[in-house]
Amino acid sequence: ALKIKDKIININKKTFCKITAEPVGLTALIVPWNFPLIVLSERLPYILSAGCSAIIKPSELASQSIISFIKCIKNSGIPKGVINLILGNGISTGASLIRSKDIKMISFTGSSDNGKIIMKNASKDLKRVSLELGGKNPFIIFDDGYFRFLIFCVTPIFLNFFKRVYEIWDSGCVTKDLVLSNTITRSNDIIISS
């Protein structure tokens, strides 16, 4: 935040515009169960460099990597209160964070349904909200690709259990616009099993 400077824009000889960047304030960073450390590392540096403090709430399903990361950060000498960790489920702990008057911004990665709830509740206090919802991870499978191998590589990314490939297609996990139709036809005969 020390390197963020005011910006002066000259409109004409007599008029100028001064833009001053200020920290938003305390930011709630709600991290998902999938790739929690990666998601945290994508967002936390920007929050801190903008001069904001953060409260990190990892998913109750996958919090150990975040806990370990926070221990490393605390041992680095960062001032107390700059990075904070809160554990609990989304229904009570996450909702409390969103309702808190001290929170000025919410960064959430997760489902579209939960994102809608967060947006609705955050709007009551006009909190700023950054949402990454229901992500798509498109893959292009060309006719000359080794199809069976690709399906075994791609499927675990989308699901934490095994299903028929056409169920992946029907659930919308595969971006239909980017996959060749004749390739999808072949997928109906492949069953993925453990």
Tab-separated table of N, CA and C in Angstrom, residues 84-165:
chain	number	residue	atom	x	y	z
A	84	ASN	N	-5.754	-13.119	9.739
A	84	ASN	CA	-6.476	-13.830	10.790
A	84	ASN	C	-7.121	-15.069	10.199
A	85	LEU	N	-7.299	-16.075	11.031
A	85	LEU	CA	-7.891	-17.339	10.600
A	85	LEU	C	-9.081	-17.645	11.482
A	86	ILE	N	-10.174	-18.033	10.846
A	86	ILE	CA	-11.357	-18.470	11.584
A	86	ILE	C	-11.811	-19.789	10.977
A	87	LEU	N	-12.123	-20.755	11.829
A	87	LEU	CA	-12.532	-22.077	11.373
A	87	LEU	C	-13.991	-22.312	11.727
A	88	GLY	N	-14.657	-23.052	10.891
A	88	GLY	CA	-16.057	-23.392	11.140
A	88	GLY	C	-16.761	-23.645	9.826
A	89	ASN	N	-18.027	-23.989	9.925
A	89	ASN	CA	-18.771	-24.283	8.700
A	89	ASN	C	-19.310	-22.998	8.076
A	90	GLY	N	-19.789	-23.140	6.856
A	90	GLY	CA	-20.276	-21.971	6.134
A	90	GLY	C	-21.581	-21.426	6.674
A	91	ILE	N	-22.425	-22.317	7.174
A	91	ILE	CA	-23.751	-21.902	7.614
A	91	ILE	C	-23.679	-20.960	8.804
A	92	SER	N	-22.846	-21.274	9.780
A	92	SER	CA	-22.778	-20.388	10.949
A	92	SER	C	-21.587	-19.437	10.883
A	93	THR	N	-20.387	-19.965	10.702
A	93	THR	CA	-19.186	-19.129	10.734
A	93	THR	C	-19.123	-18.210	9.520
A	94	GLY	N	-19.342	-18.773	8.347
A	94	GLY	CA	-19.318	-17.955	7.130
A	94	GLY	C	-20.396	-16.891	7.145
A	95	ALA	N	-21.595	-17.264	7.590
A	95	ALA	CA	-22.698	-16.302	7.655
A	95	ALA	C	-22.396	-15.185	8.651
A	96	SER	N	-21.753	-15.522	9.759
A	96	SER	CA	-21.387	-14.493	10.749
A	96	SER	C	-20.391	-13.497	10.157
A	97	LEU	N	-19.438	-14.004	9.402
A	97	LEU	CA	-18.476	-13.112	8.746
A	97	LEU	C	-19.188	-12.148	7.800
A	98	ILE	N	-20.091	-12.670	7.014
A	98	ILE	CA	-20.787	-11.856	6.023
A	98	ILE	C	-21.650	-10.788	6.702
A	99	ARG	N	-22.243	-11.133	7.823
A	99	ARG	CA	-23.102	-10.175	8.543
A	99	ARG	C	-22.316	-9.160	9.366
A	100	SER	N	-21.063	-9.432	9.650
A	100	SER	CA	-20.282	-8.563	10.520
A	100	SER	C	-20.160	-7.152	9.944
A	101	LYS	N	-20.398	-6.164	10.775
A	101	LYS	CA	-20.265	-4.753	10.378
A	101	LYS	C	-18.795	-4.386	10.155
A	102	ASP	N	-17.868	-5.165	10.743
A	102	ASP	CA	-16.435	-4.872	10.604
A	102	ASP	C	-15.887	-5.270	9.234
A	103	ILE	N	-16.535	-6.228	8.584
A	103	ILE	CA	-16.097	-6.695	7.270
A	103	ILE	C	-16.543	-5.682	6.212
A	104	LYS	N	-15.596	-5.239	5.395
A	104	LYS	CA	-15.894	-4.248	4.357
A	104	LYS	C	-15.920	-4.854	2.961
A	105	MET	N	-15.292	-6.019	2.810
A	105	MET	CA	-15.282	-6.698	1.512
A	105	MET	C	-15.258	-8.199	1.738
A	106	ILE	N	-15.876	-8.911	0.801
A	106	ILE	CA	-15.915	-10.367	0.863
A	106	ILE	C	-15.368	-10.914	-0.450
A	107	SER	N	-14.413	-11.827	-0.346
A	107	SER	CA	-13.906	-12.552	-1.498
A	107	SER	C	-14.322	-14.007	-1.296
A	108	PHE	N	-15.134	-14.520	-2.207
A	108	PHE	CA	-15.681	-15.872	-2.064
A	108	PHE	C	-15.453	-16.658	-3.336
A	109	THR	N	-15.008	-17.893	-3.184
A	109	THR	CA	-14.907	-18.838	-4.282
A	109	THR	C	-15.745	-20.048	-3.904
A	110	GLY	N	-16.705	-20.394	-4.744
A	110	GLY	CA	-17.560	-21.534	-4.436
A	110	GLY	C	-18.740	-21.625	-5.384
A	111	SER	N	-19.806	-22.203	-4.883
A	111	SER	CA	-20.969	-22.476	-5.721
A	111	SER	C	-21.756	-21.203	-6.033
A	112	SER	N	-22.469	-21.246	-7.142
A	112	SER	CA	-23.310	-20.119	-7.537
A	112	SER	C	-24.423	-19.876	-6.527
A	113	ASP	N	-25.000	-20.948	-5.990
A	113	ASP	CA	-26.080	-20.792	-5.012
A	113	ASP	C	-25.588	-20.060	-3.765
A	114	ASN	N	-24.423	-20.456	-3.247
A	114	ASN	CA	-23.879	-19.766	-2.072
A	114	ASN	C	-23.455	-18.343	-2.413
A	115	GLY	N	-22.970	-18.134	-3.613
A	115	GLY	CA	-22.604	-16.799	-4.055
A	115	GLY	C	-23.795	-15.854	-4.057
A	116	LYS	N	-24.947	-16.357	-4.471
A	116	LYS	CA	-26.171	-15.541	-4.465
A	116	LYS	C	-26.557	-15.152	-3.048
A	117	ILE	N	-26.427	-16.098	-2.123
A	117	ILE	CA	-26.752	-15.819	-0.715
A	117	ILE	C	-25.792	-14.768	-0.164
A	118	ILE	N	-24.517	-14.920	-0.466
A	118	ILE	CA	-23.516	-13.962	0.008
A	118	ILE	C	-23.796	-12.582	-0.565
A	119	MET	N	-24.069	-12.504	-1.852
A	119	MET	CA	-24.348	-11.216	-2.496
A	119	MET	C	-25.568	-10.548	-1.860
A	120	LYS	N	-26.609	-11.323	-1.630
A	120	LYS	CA	-27.831	-10.771	-1.029
A	120	LYS	C	-27.544	-10.226	0.365
A	121	ASN	N	-26.862	-11.011	1.205
A	121	ASN	CA	-26.589	-10.574	2.582
A	121	ASN	C	-25.577	-9.439	2.640
A	122	ALA	N	-24.603	-9.442	1.747
A	122	ALA	CA	-23.597	-8.372	1.728
A	122	ALA	C	-24.203	-7.055	1.270
A	123	SER	N	-25.239	-7.128	0.462
A	123	SER	CA	-25.851	-5.905	-0.053
A	123	SER	C	-26.536	-5.087	1.043
A	124	LYS	N	-26.881	-5.728	2.138
A	124	LYS	CA	-27.543	-5.015	3.238
A	124	LYS	C	-26.649	-3.928	3.817
A	125	ASP	N	-25.334	-4.135	3.794
A	125	ASP	CA	-24.374	-3.148	4.299
A	125	ASP	C	-23.560	-2.521	3.168
A	126	LEU	N	-23.931	-2.792	1.926
A	126	LEU	CA	-23.195	-2.323	0.751
A	126	LEU	C	-21.729	-2.734	0.783
A	127	LYS	N	-21.487	-3.965	1.256
A	127	LYS	CA	-20.127	-4.503	1.245
A	127	LYS	C	-19.707	-4.764	-0.198
A	128	ARG	N	-18.442	-4.580	-0.461
A	128	ARG	CA	-17.914	-4.968	-1.764
A	128	ARG	C	-17.782	-6.486	-1.784
A	129	VAL	N	-18.042	-7.065	-2.930
A	129	VAL	CA	-18.024	-8.520	-3.052
A	129	VAL	C	-17.269	-8.913	-4.319
A	130	SER	N	-16.388	-9.888	-4.172
A	130	SER	CA	-15.699	-10.480	-5.310
A	130	SER	C	-16.040	-11.966	-5.301
A	131	LEU	N	-16.680	-12.430	-6.354
A	131	LEU	CA	-17.153	-13.811	-6.411
A	131	LEU	C	-16.517	-14.560	-7.581
A	132	GLU	N	-16.075	-15.776	-7.304
A	132	GLU	CA	-15.677	-16.700	-8.366
A	132	GLU	C	-16.574	-17.913	-8.184
A	133	LEU	N	-17.539	-18.049	-9.080
A	133	LEU	CA	-18.607	-19.019	-8.866
A	133	LEU	C	-18.659	-20.095	-9.934
A	134	GLY	N	-18.977	-21.299	-9.495
A	134	GLY	CA	-19.283	-22.403	-10.399
A	134	GLY	C	-18.374	-22.470	-11.604
A	135	GLY	N	-17.099	-22.487	-11.361
A	135	GLY	CA	-16.113	-22.393	-12.428
A	135	GLY	C	-16.260	-23.437	-13.506
A	136	LYS	N	-15.812	-23.065	-14.671
A	136	LYS	CA	-15.761	-23.995	-15.798
A	136	LYS	C	-14.300	-24.234	-16.120
A	137	ASN	N	-13.981	-25.460	-16.409
A	137	ASN	CA	-12.634	-25.816	-16.813
A	137	ASN	C	-12.727	-26.499	-18.165
A	138	PRO	N	-12.821	-25.713	-19.238
A	138	PRO	CA	-13.049	-26.329	-20.544
A	138	PRO	C	-11.831	-27.091	-21.049
A	139	PHE	N	-12.100	-28.169	-21.720
A	139	PHE	CA	-11.078	-28.954	-22.379
A	139	PHE	C	-11.526	-29.167	-23.806
A	140	ILE	N	-10.600	-29.101	-24.704
A	140	ILE	CA	-10.892	-29.406	-26.105
A	140	ILE	C	-10.294	-30.777	-26.393
A	141	ILE	N	-11.149	-31.684	-26.832
A	141	ILE	CA	-10.693	-33.023	-27.184
A	141	ILE	C	-10.853	-33.167	-28.693
A	142	PHE	N	-9.724	-33.258	-29.381
A	142	PHE	CA	-9.767	-33.369	-30.825
A	142	PHE	C	-9.926	-34.825	-31.238
A	143	ASP	N	-10.372	-35.002	-32.469
A	143	ASP	CA	-10.610	-36.353	-32.989
A	143	ASP	C	-9.388	-37.252	-32.889
A	144	ASP	N	-8.192	-36.698	-33.015
A	144	ASP	CA	-7.000	-37.536	-32.992
A	144	ASP	C	-6.437	-37.730	-31.581
A	145	GLY	N	-7.133	-37.218	-30.564
A	145	GLY	CA	-6.679	-37.371	-29.177
A	145	GLY	C	-6.916	-38.793	-28.676
A	146	TYR	N	-6.084	-39.238	-27.754
A	146	TYR	CA	-6.267	-40.560	-27.148
A	146	TYR	C	-7.397	-40.429	-26.136
A	147	PHE	N	-8.603	-40.695	-26.591
A	147	PHE	CA	-9.813	-40.341	-25.870
A	147	PHE	C	-9.930	-40.995	-24.490
A	148	ARG	N	-9.693	-42.283	-24.399
A	148	ARG	CA	-9.840	-42.963	-23.108
A	148	ARG	C	-8.891	-42.371	-22.061
A	149	PHE	N	-7.667	-42.079	-22.439
A	149	PHE	CA	-6.702	-41.483	-21.519
A	149	PHE	C	-7.171	-40.095	-21.076
A	150	LEU	N	-7.652	-39.295	-22.030
A	150	LEU	CA	-8.107	-37.945	-21.709
A	150	LEU	C	-9.277	-37.965	-20.724
A	151	ILE	N	-10.194	-38.899	-20.926
A	151	ILE	CA	-11.350	-38.980	-20.027
A	151	ILE	C	-10.893	-39.326	-18.611
A	152	PHE	N	-9.939	-40.228	-18.477
A	152	PHE	CA	-9.440	-40.581	-17.143
A	152	PHE	C	-8.684	-39.423	-16.504
A	153	CYS	N	-8.060	-38.568	-17.311
A	153	CYS	CA	-7.352	-37.395	-16.761
A	153	CYS	C	-8.316	-36.286	-16.370
A	154	VAL	N	-9.328	-36.076	-17.177
A	154	VAL	CA	-10.242	-34.951	-16.983
A	154	VAL	C	-11.275	-35.215	-15.901
A	155	THR	N	-11.808	-36.416	-15.823
A	155	THR	CA	-12.915	-36.711	-14.915
A	155	THR	C	-12.620	-36.402	-13.450
A	156	PRO	N	-11.481	-36.798	-12.885
A	156	PRO	CA	-11.250	-36.503	-11.465
A	156	PRO	C	-11.196	-35.012	-11.149
A	157	ILE	N	-10.877	-34.198	-12.141
A	157	ILE	CA	-10.854	-32.757	-11.921
A	157	ILE	C	-12.262	-32.261	-11.606
A	158	PHE	N	-13.251	-32.824	-12.247
A	158	PHE	CA	-14.616	-32.353	-12.081
A	158	PHE	C	-15.370	-33.026	-10.945
A	159	LEU	N	-15.056	-34.245	-10.650
A	159	LEU	CA	-15.868	-34.997	-9.696
A	159	LEU	C	-15.017	-35.618	-8.601
A	160	ASN	N	-15.605	-35.776	-7.425
A	160	ASN	CA	-14.897	-36.488	-6.367
A	160	ASN	C	-15.431	-37.906	-6.230
A	161	PHE	N	-16.154	-38.345	-7.214
A	161	PHE	CA	-16.610	-39.725	-7.287
A	161	PHE	C	-16.690	-40.095	-8.772
A	162	PHE	N	-16.772	-41.393	-9.056
A	162	PHE	CA	-16.758	-41.848	-10.438
A	162	PHE	C	-18.178	-42.053	-10.944
A	163	LYS	N	-18.418	-41.610	-12.170
A	163	LYS	CA	-19.712	-41.772	-12.826
A	163	LYS	C	-19.489	-42.063	-14.300
A	164	ARG	N	-20.587	-42.296	-14.984
A	164	ARG	CA	-20.477	-42.458	-16.431
A	164	ARG	C	-20.144	-41.108	-17.046
A	165	VAL	N	-19.385	-41.115	-18.117
A	165	VAL	CA	-18.948	-39.874	-18.748
A	165	VAL	C	-20.126	-39.039	-19.226
